[in-house]
Tab-separated table of C-alpha atoms in Angstrom:
chain	number	residue	atom	x	y	z
A	1	MET	CA	-21.235	-41.567	35.912
A	2	VAL	CA	-21.464	-42.393	39.567
A	3	ILE	CA	-20.241	-45.342	41.585
A	4	PRO	CA	-21.211	-45.711	45.172
A	5	THR	CA	-18.541	-45.078	47.715
A	6	ILE	CA	-17.775	-47.827	49.661
A	7	SER	CA	-17.998	-46.624	53.413
A	8	LEU	CA	-15.756	-48.348	56.154
A	9	PHE	CA	-18.593	-49.007	58.431
A	10	SER	CA	-21.953	-48.904	56.295
A	11	GLN	CA	-23.635	-48.408	53.057
A	12	GLU	CA	-25.713	-45.388	54.282
A	13	LYS	CA	-26.889	-42.899	51.788
A	14	ARG	CA	-27.220	-39.064	51.897
A	15	GLU	CA	-29.636	-37.655	54.375
A	16	GLY	CA	-33.178	-38.019	53.188
A	17	THR	CA	-32.766	-41.424	51.666
A	18	THR	CA	-33.605	-44.787	52.980
A	19	ASP	CA	-31.221	-46.789	54.890
A	20	GLN	CA	-30.343	-50.121	52.710
A	21	SER	CA	-29.222	-51.969	55.582
A	22	ILE	CA	-31.485	-54.791	56.806
A	23	PRO	CA	-32.802	-54.440	60.523
A	24	LEU	CA	-31.783	-57.533	62.660
A	25	GLY	CA	-33.920	-60.474	62.321
A	26	ASP	CA	-34.996	-59.443	58.801
A	27	GLU	CA	-34.418	-62.018	56.133
A	28	LYS	CA	-32.056	-60.576	53.437
A	29	LYS	CA	-33.520	-60.642	50.082
A	30	GLU	CA	-31.707	-60.542	46.748
A	31	THR	CA	-30.953	-56.973	46.129
A	32	PRO	CA	-31.652	-55.730	42.633
A	33	ILE	CA	-28.827	-53.792	40.844
A	34	SER	CA	-29.021	-50.430	41.705
A	35	GLN	CA	-29.892	-47.410	39.167
A	36	THR	CA	-26.215	-46.320	39.711
A	37	ASN	CA	-24.788	-49.771	38.680
A	38	LYS	CA	-27.036	-49.777	35.869
A	39	GLU	CA	-25.811	-46.845	34.642
A	40	LEU	CA	-22.265	-47.833	35.159
A	41	GLN	CA	-22.876	-50.899	32.932
A	42	ASN	CA	-24.282	-48.824	30.146
A	43	THR	CA	-22.514	-45.589	30.554
A	44	ASN	CA	-22.387	-44.566	26.931
A	45	PRO	CA	-24.935	-46.495	25.149
A	46	SER	CA	-25.151	-45.811	21.402
A	47	PRO	CA	-28.334	-43.946	20.743
A	48	ILE	CA	-31.029	-46.100	19.042
A	49	GLN	CA	-32.525	-43.955	16.159
A	50	PRO	CA	-35.355	-46.139	14.301
A	51	ASN	CA	-34.892	-45.606	10.433
A	52	THR	CA	-37.705	-43.701	9.274
A	53	VAL	CA	-39.647	-44.907	5.926
A	54	ASN	CA	-39.875	-42.394	3.192
A	55	SER	CA	-42.837	-40.203	3.486
A	56	ALA	CA	-44.072	-40.928	0.008
A	57	SER	CA	-44.370	-44.638	1.036
A	58	SER	CA	-46.100	-43.834	4.284
A	59	PRO	CA	-49.812	-44.319	4.583
A	60	ASN	CA	-51.199	-40.711	4.510
A	61	PRO	CA	-54.894	-39.862	4.248
A	62	ALA	CA	-53.898	-36.755	2.427
A	63	ASN	CA	-52.319	-38.801	-0.349
A	64	SER	CA	-54.967	-41.342	-0.474
A	65	GLY	CA	-56.189	-39.922	-3.689
A	66	ASN	CA	-52.743	-39.987	-5.424
A	67	THR	CA	-52.635	-42.358	-8.391
A	68	THR	CA	-48.993	-42.631	-8.158
A	69	SER	CA	-47.720	-45.974	-7.393
A	70	PRO	CA	-46.037	-46.144	-3.809
A	71	THR	CA	-42.330	-46.231	-3.825
A	72	THR	CA	-40.892	-49.580	-3.468
A	73	PRO	CA	-39.450	-50.039	-0.056
A	74	ASN	CA	-35.648	-50.401	0.249
A	75	PRO	CA	-34.820	-53.895	1.500
A	76	THR	CA	-32.142	-52.355	3.672
A	77	ASN	CA	-34.353	-49.774	5.190
A	78	THR	CA	-37.365	-51.895	6.459
A	79	GLY	CA	-37.938	-49.894	9.678
A	80	THR	CA	-36.244	-52.748	11.870
A	81	VAL	CA	-33.850	-51.473	14.467
A	82	ALA	CA	-30.898	-53.420	14.813
A	83	PRO	CA	-29.598	-53.908	18.485
A	84	ALA	CA	-26.999	-51.284	19.376
A	85	THR	CA	-23.700	-52.192	20.743
A	86	GLU	CA	-23.361	-51.319	24.157
A	87	ASN	CA	-20.253	-49.213	25.122
A	88	LYS	CA	-19.770	-50.473	28.648
A	89	SER	CA	-17.840	-48.473	31.136
A	90	ASN	CA	-17.756	-49.913	34.730
A	91	TRP	CA	-15.179	-47.688	36.181
A	92	GLU	CA	-14.392	-44.003	36.847
A	93	THR	CA	-11.608	-41.884	38.169
A	94	GLY	CA	-11.141	-38.506	39.426
A	95	LEU	CA	-10.040	-36.282	42.199
A	96	GLY	CA	-11.862	-37.467	45.595
A	97	LYS	CA	-12.924	-40.553	43.899
A	98	GLY	CA	-9.415	-42.304	43.019
A	99	ILE	CA	-10.156	-45.246	40.759
A	100	ARG	CA	-13.455	-46.979	41.183
A	101	ALA	CA	-14.778	-50.092	39.408
A	102	VAL	CA	-17.895	-52.247	39.690
A	103	SER	CA	-18.451	-55.842	38.314
A	104	ASN	CA	-20.811	-56.385	35.515
A	105	ASP	CA	-23.522	-57.834	37.657
A	106	GLY	CA	-23.294	-54.737	40.057
A	107	LYS	CA	-22.714	-56.912	43.104
A	108	HIS	CA	-18.985	-56.260	43.637
A	109	SER	CA	-17.082	-52.845	43.684
A	110	ILE	CA	-13.514	-51.700	44.447
A	111	GLN	CA	-12.112	-48.307	45.174
A	112	ILE	CA	-8.225	-47.272	45.479
A	113	ARG	CA	-7.321	-43.798	46.655
A	114	PHE	CA	-4.148	-41.896	47.482
A	115	ARG	CA	-3.485	-38.967	49.448
A	116	SER	CA	-0.341	-37.114	50.455
A	117	GLN	CA	0.458	-34.197	52.794
A	118	MET	CA	3.290	-31.949	52.195
A	119	GLN	CA	4.375	-29.846	55.158
A	120	GLY	CA	6.798	-27.114	56.167
A	121	ASN	CA	7.191	-25.967	59.886
A	122	GLN	CA	9.003	-23.520	61.961
A	123	THR	CA	9.541	-23.615	65.689
A	124	PHE	CA	10.495	-20.488	67.793
A	125	GLN	CA	11.735	-21.372	71.259
A	126	LEU	CA	13.109	-19.306	74.368
A	127	ASP	CA	16.456	-20.158	73.233
A	128	PRO	CA	16.661	-18.839	69.540
A	129	SER	CA	19.654	-21.350	69.164
A	130	GLN	CA	17.048	-24.113	69.444
A	131	ASP	CA	14.812	-23.088	66.769
A	132	THR	CA	14.230	-25.438	64.063
A	133	SER	CA	12.870	-25.435	60.289
A	134	ASN	CA	11.558	-28.669	58.700
A	135	PHE	CA	10.359	-29.771	55.335
A	136	LEU	CA	8.700	-33.073	55.272
A	137	VAL	CA	5.927	-35.567	53.736
A	138	ARG	CA	3.611	-35.810	56.765
A	139	ARG	CA	1.507	-38.580	55.526
A	140	THR	CA	1.272	-40.601	52.215
A	141	ARG	CA	-1.339	-43.215	52.234
A	142	LEU	CA	-2.706	-45.615	49.750
A	143	ALA	CA	-6.226	-47.108	50.680
A	144	LEU	CA	-8.181	-49.855	49.015
A	145	ARG	CA	-11.860	-50.404	49.661
A	146	ALA	CA	-13.974	-53.174	48.327
A	147	GLY	CA	-17.655	-54.111	48.610
A	148	LEU	CA	-18.761	-57.676	48.054
A	149	PHE	CA	-22.208	-59.077	47.336
A	150	ASN	CA	-24.285	-55.735	47.482
A	151	ASP	CA	-22.018	-54.342	50.190
A	152	THR	CA	-22.765	-57.366	52.642
A	153	TRP	CA	-19.008	-57.591	52.895
A	154	LEU	CA	-16.708	-54.606	53.258
A	155	VAL	CA	-12.992	-54.735	53.036
A	156	ASN	CA	-10.702	-51.934	53.941
A	157	LEU	CA	-6.743	-51.939	53.441
A	158	GLN	CA	-4.572	-48.819	54.125
A	159	LEU	CA	-0.848	-48.565	53.798
A	160	GLY	CA	1.402	-45.535	55.045
A	161	PHE	CA	4.679	-44.888	53.494
A	162	ALA	CA	5.779	-41.489	55.115
A	163	GLU	CA	8.325	-41.537	57.876
A	164	ARG	CA	5.590	-40.677	60.612
A	165	ASP	CA	3.304	-43.184	59.272
A	166	MET	CA	5.291	-45.759	60.744
A	167	GLU	CA	6.415	-46.454	64.241
A	168	SER	CA	9.964	-45.859	65.082
A	169	GLN	CA	10.181	-49.036	67.079
A	170	ARG	CA	8.698	-51.077	64.186
A	171	ARG	CA	8.911	-50.098	60.495
A	172	ASN	CA	5.647	-51.630	59.133
A	173	THR	CA	3.616	-49.821	56.486
A	174	LEU	CA	0.390	-51.656	57.294
A	175	ARG	CA	-2.036	-49.453	59.042
A	176	ASP	CA	-5.414	-50.867	58.445
A	177	ALA	CA	-6.734	-54.482	57.247
A	178	ASN	CA	-10.101	-55.353	58.221
A	179	ILE	CA	-13.297	-56.957	56.958
A	180	ILE	CA	-16.874	-55.738	57.890
A	181	TYR	CA	-20.013	-58.067	57.767
A	182	ASN	CA	-22.792	-55.388	56.873
A	183	GLN	CA	-25.667	-57.563	56.587
A	184	TYR	CA	-27.837	-55.989	59.276
A	185	ARG	CA	-28.506	-52.495	60.303
A	186	ASP	CA	-28.461	-52.911	64.177
A	187	VAL	CA	-25.694	-55.490	64.405
A	188	LYS	CA	-22.509	-55.117	62.266
A	189	VAL	CA	-19.200	-56.818	62.807
A	190	ALA	CA	-15.916	-55.677	62.111
A	191	PHE	CA	-12.589	-57.647	62.704
A	192	GLY	CA	-8.902	-57.096	61.812
A	193	GLN	CA	-6.399	-54.364	62.198
A	194	MET	CA	-8.364	-50.765	62.632
A	195	LYS	CA	-8.904	-47.865	64.965
A	196	VAL	CA	-10.209	-48.447	68.218
A	197	PRO	CA	-13.569	-46.725	68.817
A	198	PHE	CA	-12.527	-44.621	71.706
A	199	SER	CA	-11.588	-40.856	71.031
A	200	ARG	CA	-13.844	-38.949	68.516
A	201	GLN	CA	-10.941	-36.783	67.093
A	202	ARG	CA	-8.864	-39.875	66.574
A	203	TRP	CA	-11.466	-41.566	64.986
A	204	ASN	CA	-11.876	-38.740	62.465
A	205	SER	CA	-9.680	-39.252	59.539
A	206	SER	CA	-6.376	-37.232	59.488
A	207	SER	CA	-7.467	-36.080	55.915
A	208	ALA	CA	-10.579	-34.380	57.482
A	209	LEU	CA	-8.921	-31.917	60.046
A	210	GLN	CA	-9.698	-28.341	60.640
A	211	THR	CA	-6.009	-27.701	61.421
A	212	VAL	CA	-2.879	-29.274	60.283
A	213	ASP	CA	-2.891	-32.005	63.017
A	214	ARG	CA	-4.820	-33.143	65.988
A	215	SER	CA	-4.697	-31.949	69.427
A	216	SER	CA	-1.798	-32.558	71.623
A	217	VAL	CA	-4.365	-33.734	74.092
A	218	ASN	CA	-5.526	-36.289	71.744
A	219	SER	CA	-2.029	-37.409	70.977
A	220	GLU	CA	-1.401	-38.293	74.839
A	221	PHE	CA	-4.675	-40.239	75.403
A	222	ASN	CA	-5.877	-41.821	72.303
A	223	LEU	CA	-5.917	-45.664	71.832
A	224	ASP	CA	-4.812	-45.489	68.020
A	225	ARG	CA	-5.049	-48.725	66.127
A	226	ASP	CA	-5.136	-52.321	67.388
A	227	VAL	CA	-6.069	-55.905	66.241
A	228	GLY	CA	-9.459	-57.104	67.303
A	229	ALA	CA	-13.113	-57.218	66.715
A	230	TYR	CA	-16.090	-55.189	67.678
A	231	LEU	CA	-19.902	-54.963	67.083
A	232	PHE	CA	-21.477	-51.896	66.052
A	233	SER	CA	-24.540	-49.941	64.610
A	234	GLU	CA	-24.434	-46.417	63.365
A	235	ASP	CA	-28.113	-46.340	63.019
A	236	LEU	CA	-29.351	-48.284	65.911
A	237	PHE	CA	-33.192	-48.841	65.493
A	238	GLY	CA	-33.205	-46.966	62.211
A	239	ASN	CA	-34.214	-43.434	63.618
A	240	LYS	CA	-32.215	-41.290	61.303
A	241	ARG	CA	-28.737	-42.113	62.840
A	242	MET	CA	-29.801	-41.015	66.340
A	243	PHE	CA	-28.075	-43.769	68.317
A	244	ALA	CA	-24.992	-45.622	67.564
A	245	TYR	CA	-22.825	-47.988	69.625
A	246	TYR	CA	-19.377	-49.942	69.465
A	247	LEU	CA	-18.556	-52.974	71.754
A	248	GLY	CA	-14.941	-54.249	71.106
A	249	VAL	CA	-12.237	-56.568	72.093
A	250	PHE	CA	-8.732	-56.112	71.003
A	251	GLY	CA	-5.232	-57.326	71.677
A	252	GLY	CA	-4.102	-54.374	73.747
A	253	GLN	CA	-0.569	-53.995	72.020
A	254	GLY	CA	-1.401	-51.701	69.095
A	255	ARG	CA	-1.190	-52.259	65.464
A	256	ASN	CA	1.378	-54.682	63.714
A	257	ARG	CA	2.172	-56.586	66.923
A	258	VAL	CA	1.017	-60.367	67.464
A	259	GLU	CA	3.510	-61.583	70.272
A	260	ARG	CA	2.426	-61.328	73.956
A	261	GLN	CA	4.044	-63.065	76.679
A	262	THR	CA	1.524	-62.225	79.317
A	263	PRO	CA	-2.183	-62.688	78.837
A	264	GLY	CA	-3.971	-59.347	78.461
A	265	VAL	CA	-6.672	-57.763	76.589
A	266	LEU	CA	-8.263	-54.450	75.598
A	267	THR	CA	-12.146	-53.978	76.029
A	268	VAL	CA	-13.731	-50.940	74.858
A	269	ALA	CA	-17.393	-49.445	74.633
A	270	ARG	CA	-18.562	-46.432	72.846
A	271	PHE	CA	-22.101	-44.877	72.553
A	272	ASN	CA	-23.272	-41.920	70.398
A	273	PHE	CA	-26.618	-39.944	70.848
A	274	SER	CA	-27.542	-37.391	68.112
A	275	PRO	CA	-30.986	-35.787	69.330
A	276	PHE	CA	-31.676	-34.236	65.852
A	277	GLY	CA	-30.390	-37.053	63.770
A	278	GLY	CA	-26.778	-37.980	62.837
A	279	MET	CA	-24.427	-36.188	60.582
A	280	SER	CA	-24.545	-37.705	56.900
A	281	LYS	CA	-21.841	-40.323	55.907
A	282	SER	CA	-22.321	-39.232	52.245
A	283	GLY	CA	-20.197	-36.833	50.231
A	284	SER	CA	-16.597	-36.668	49.244
A	285	ASP	CA	-15.502	-35.664	52.772
A	286	ASN	CA	-17.698	-38.210	54.618
A	287	ASP	CA	-19.318	-35.483	56.680
A	288	TRP	CA	-19.694	-37.766	59.871
A	289	LEU	CA	-15.982	-37.961	60.100
A	290	SER	CA	-15.050	-34.532	58.905
A	291	GLU	CA	-14.441	-31.493	61.314
A	292	VAL	CA	-15.653	-28.965	58.717
A	293	ASP	CA	-19.306	-28.073	58.051
A	294	PHE	CA	-19.360	-28.252	54.379
A	295	ALA	CA	-22.972	-29.413	54.228
A	296	ARG	CA	-23.705	-25.964	56.113
A	297	TYR	CA	-26.769	-27.639	57.673
A	298	LYS	CA	-29.798	-25.436	57.912
A	299	ASP	CA	-30.914	-27.501	60.956
A	300	PRO	CA	-28.418	-27.859	63.779
A	301	LYS	CA	-26.607	-31.035	64.125
A	302	ILE	CA	-25.185	-32.155	67.559
A	303	SER	CA	-23.614	-35.414	68.854
A	304	PHE	CA	-22.737	-36.539	72.258
A	305	GLY	CA	-20.462	-39.421	72.948
A	306	VAL	CA	-19.127	-41.551	75.801
A	307	SER	CA	-16.444	-44.102	75.849
A	308	GLY	CA	-14.842	-46.356	78.228
A	309	ALA	CA	-11.892	-48.805	77.899
A	310	TYR	CA	-9.866	-51.317	79.855
A	311	ASN	CA	-6.408	-52.660	78.888
A	312	LYS	CA	-5.150	-55.316	80.977
A	313	ASN	CA	-1.296	-56.182	81.217
A	314	SER	CA	-0.101	-53.414	78.896
A	315	ASP	CA	3.515	-53.012	77.991
A	316	ARG	CA	3.366	-49.498	76.357
A	317	SER	CA	3.606	-46.248	77.998
A	318	LEU	CA	0.401	-44.950	76.306
A	319	SER	CA	-1.456	-48.042	76.775
A	320	THR	CA	-1.844	-49.046	73.005
A	321	HIS	CA	1.121	-47.007	71.621
A	322	GLY	CA	4.274	-45.212	72.760
A	323	THR	CA	7.468	-46.637	74.255
A	324	GLU	CA	7.667	-50.232	74.930
A	325	TYR	CA	8.585	-51.311	78.345
A	326	SER	CA	11.429	-53.528	79.108
A	327	PHE	CA	9.740	-55.568	81.994
A	328	ALA	CA	6.713	-53.559	83.280
A	329	LYS	CA	3.160	-54.266	82.745
A	330	PHE	CA	0.386	-52.081	83.746
A	331	ASN	CA	-3.469	-52.309	83.859
A	332	TYR	CA	-4.801	-48.925	82.273
A	333	SER	CA	-8.455	-47.625	82.747
A	334	HIS	CA	-9.697	-45.120	80.072
A	335	ALA	CA	-12.682	-42.777	79.701
A	336	ALA	CA	-13.596	-40.128	77.365
A	337	GLY	CA	-16.667	-37.955	76.552
A	338	ASP	CA	-17.123	-35.545	73.515
A	339	ILE	CA	-19.627	-32.945	72.059
A	340	TYR	CA	-19.726	-32.365	68.236
A	341	PHE	CA	-21.861	-29.426	66.788
A	342	LYS	CA	-22.371	-28.149	63.149
A	343	TRP	CA	-24.739	-25.614	61.907
A	344	MET	CA	-24.779	-23.177	58.940
A	345	GLY	CA	-20.997	-23.398	58.545
A	346	PHE	CA	-19.987	-23.230	62.238
A	347	SER	CA	-18.623	-26.004	64.125
A	348	PHE	CA	-17.753	-26.900	67.685
A	349	GLN	CA	-16.085	-29.746	69.336
A	350	TYR	CA	-15.105	-30.457	73.115
A	351	GLU	CA	-13.487	-33.583	74.029
A	352	TRP	CA	-12.274	-34.973	77.604
A	353	LEU	CA	-9.902	-37.704	77.992
A	354	TRP	CA	-8.844	-39.629	81.124
A	355	ARG	CA	-6.397	-42.567	81.818
A	356	ARG	CA	-5.250	-44.233	85.204
A	357	ALA	CA	-2.915	-47.047	85.765
A	358	ASN	CA	-3.175	-49.702	88.440
A	359	THR	CA	0.216	-48.519	89.805
A	360	ALA	CA	2.700	-45.624	89.425
A	361	TYR	CA	5.721	-47.785	88.627
A	362	VAL	CA	7.293	-51.299	88.510
A	363	GLU	CA	10.857	-51.782	89.808
A	364	ARG	CA	13.411	-54.666	88.868
A	365	THR	CA	17.063	-55.095	89.349
A	366	VAL	CA	18.754	-55.136	86.044
A	367	SER	CA	22.595	-55.791	85.763
A	368	SER	CA	22.951	-55.287	89.539
A	369	ALA	CA	21.062	-51.817	89.393
A	370	LEU	CA	17.520	-51.155	90.589
A	371	THR	CA	15.557	-49.890	87.657
A	372	ARG	CA	12.143	-48.375	87.631
A	373	GLU	CA	9.600	-48.091	84.811
A	374	TYR	CA	6.806	-45.514	85.086
A	375	SER	CA	3.114	-45.617	83.908
A	376	ARG	CA	1.438	-42.531	82.574
A	377	SER	CA	-1.805	-41.379	84.408
A	378	GLY	CA	-3.501	-38.070	83.665
A	379	GLN	CA	-6.475	-36.342	82.117
A	380	GLY	CA	-7.072	-33.458	79.627
A	381	HIS	CA	-9.421	-31.772	77.477
A	382	PHE	CA	-9.659	-29.535	74.454
A	383	VAL	CA	-12.129	-27.296	72.602
A	384	GLN	CA	-12.266	-26.269	69.111
A	385	LEU	CA	-14.254	-23.667	67.010
A	386	GLY	CA	-14.325	-23.100	63.417
A	387	TYR	CA	-16.335	-21.084	60.861
A	388	LEU	CA	-16.468	-21.900	57.275
A	389	PHE	CA	-17.063	-18.814	54.994
A	390	THR	CA	-18.944	-19.184	51.670
A	391	ASN	CA	-15.904	-18.329	49.740
A	392	GLN	CA	-14.280	-21.604	51.253
A	393	TYR	CA	-11.988	-19.989	53.487
A	394	GLU	CA	-12.217	-21.263	57.184
A	395	LEU	CA	-10.978	-19.874	60.551
A	396	VAL	CA	-10.446	-21.991	63.641
A	397	PHE	CA	-9.381	-21.580	67.313
A	398	ARG	CA	-8.324	-24.537	69.611
A	399	PHE	CA	-7.404	-24.377	73.263
A	400	GLY	CA	-6.385	-27.728	75.168
A	401	GLU	CA	-4.673	-28.780	78.239
A	402	PHE	CA	-3.737	-32.005	80.215
A	403	ARG	CA	-2.131	-32.811	83.669
A	404	PRO	CA	-0.715	-35.745	85.469
A	405	LEU	CA	-2.809	-37.723	87.963
A	406	GLY	CA	-1.124	-38.633	91.355
A	407	GLU	CA	2.030	-40.273	91.477
A	408	THR	CA	3.155	-41.011	87.693
A	409	ASP	CA	5.792	-40.587	85.113
A	410	PRO	CA	7.978	-37.573	86.445
A	411	THR	CA	8.485	-36.415	82.663
A	412	MET	CA	4.532	-36.008	82.301
A	413	LYS	CA	3.832	-32.283	83.330
A	414	TYR	CA	1.120	-29.896	82.865
A	415	SER	CA	0.852	-29.082	79.125
A	416	ARG	CA	-1.240	-26.571	77.257
A	417	GLU	CA	-1.737	-25.659	73.568
A	418	VAL	CA	-3.528	-22.382	72.156
A	419	GLY	CA	-3.451	-21.630	68.746
A	420	GLY	CA	-5.577	-21.224	65.667
A	421	ALA	CA	-5.644	-22.204	61.847
A	422	LEU	CA	-6.482	-20.654	58.527
A	423	SER	CA	-7.604	-22.976	55.731
A	424	TYR	CA	-8.750	-22.711	52.027
A	425	TYR	CA	-10.478	-25.547	50.317
A	426	PHE	CA	-10.137	-25.763	46.654
A	427	ALA	CA	-12.151	-29.029	46.560
A	428	GLU	CA	-13.204	-29.787	50.259
A	429	HIS	CA	-10.616	-32.087	51.892
A	430	ASN	CA	-9.665	-33.605	48.600
A	431	LEU	CA	-7.456	-30.520	47.762
A	432	LYS	CA	-6.892	-27.978	50.594
A	433	TRP	CA	-4.109	-25.654	51.830
A	434	GLN	CA	-3.858	-25.157	55.880
A	435	THR	CA	-1.628	-23.111	58.014
A	436	ASP	CA	-1.708	-22.992	61.809
A	437	TYR	CA	0.088	-21.489	64.610
A	438	PHE	CA	0.157	-22.936	68.088
A	439	TYR	CA	1.751	-21.999	71.407
A	440	TYR	CA	2.841	-25.164	73.623
A	441	THR	CA	3.599	-25.069	77.283
A	442	GLY	CA	4.826	-28.181	78.798
A	443	THR	CA	5.754	-31.646	77.595
A	444	PRO	CA	4.130	-31.923	74.087
A	445	THR	CA	7.301	-30.419	72.678
A	446	ALA	CA	9.508	-31.009	75.859
A	447	ALA	CA	10.311	-27.219	76.126
A	448	GLU	CA	8.504	-24.270	77.734
A	449	GLY	CA	7.383	-21.833	75.152
A	450	ASP	CA	7.628	-23.605	71.777
A	451	HIS	CA	5.806	-21.476	69.080
A	452	VAL	CA	5.108	-23.507	66.190
A	453	VAL	CA	3.906	-22.428	62.625
A	454	ARG	CA	2.929	-25.082	60.232
A	455	THR	CA	1.694	-24.997	56.600
A	456	GLN	CA	0.397	-27.909	54.457
A	457	ILE	CA	-0.953	-28.890	51.482
A	458	GLN	CA	-3.174	-31.958	50.912
A	459	VAL	CA	-4.041	-33.818	47.784
A	460	PHE	CA	-6.468	-36.678	48.272
A	461	TYR	CA	-7.292	-38.351	44.867
């Protein structure tokens, strides 16, 4: 039994199948229940076996001369097939599937999934007395996804319960709560709380990484989540996902924040170009948002992305996240560019990110003392390479660095990361064990020469 996975952004199928979205301007017609949903509604039908009539009573040319009277038919065995009782099963469960259910008419569906990452880490510093050991639940998430009226509307809800799933300044478990209008292929609409479509690695799910966690460059410059709306298409013009775009407007304060004393807004635009056709959105790992080449593409897949954003009157150190300022407000400009490549188990990604504030600091007299609050301007980039062996082991290498731009927060210094990872995928990203090592220099760990070893197991039911 198979139930269609509800994608956050579209209902696109595996490569080689036809996109079911309706091009802009086409009139929507009632979509018949798919074969998959028909199977769901009649998963284990009782086999219908017609009752056969006794051969002696059957008209048989070989017996035409037999003078024996034909056997009187049994009134309970007339050959009429009684309708079988259907054993309907509209739901399924399993690793990588969660719990999925489809309505009897096949128009509505729902999926609930749970994942957790259990991690242990050890740091080695220049001063051995500062070494640390830690065991923690890095992430614990509960996600609900629903499709309404043949996936015309898509609903997404995600809660995070681990300590690091919530912001230290605001203990709120809500991470995603959004609705997508999925009627047309070329213009879809998403609104609610969700990831800002800016940085590609941040856009990728934390469940689908090649290392234990994202790059320190991405942690400094990404735009995280926010509340707002955006227009998008992941298959503009219907040309094998070659073109994609995102145009959005957000509040600019980040997730789980509704108050704003000074008018301001975050605007963002992102464009993707995949000259050989886009990566698939199907599969348990959602290959388009996975760093690993589980598909082992026989033909190379490459994607180029560019993004830009402007956040007016931001009151947080990293634009949409980070420390909240007491009184300062800054206008932040953002830019990013990325390259993704996959082929025959090999993967490559490069990303560049840039952020510039309109001024270096704001001063104000507080309790008879002059207080200064700094913005953070800088740029950085990282490169990551990996190879997935046929035995499901993967080796990964990553190098990244960022540096301050002009006069800015004095605590922001040149920072660098160098390291690699070894992963084993028992069931792709649904059950995996990853161990990585990184050498950090500069401010990511606020110490010069941190050596960090992390090991983590993930279960994604």
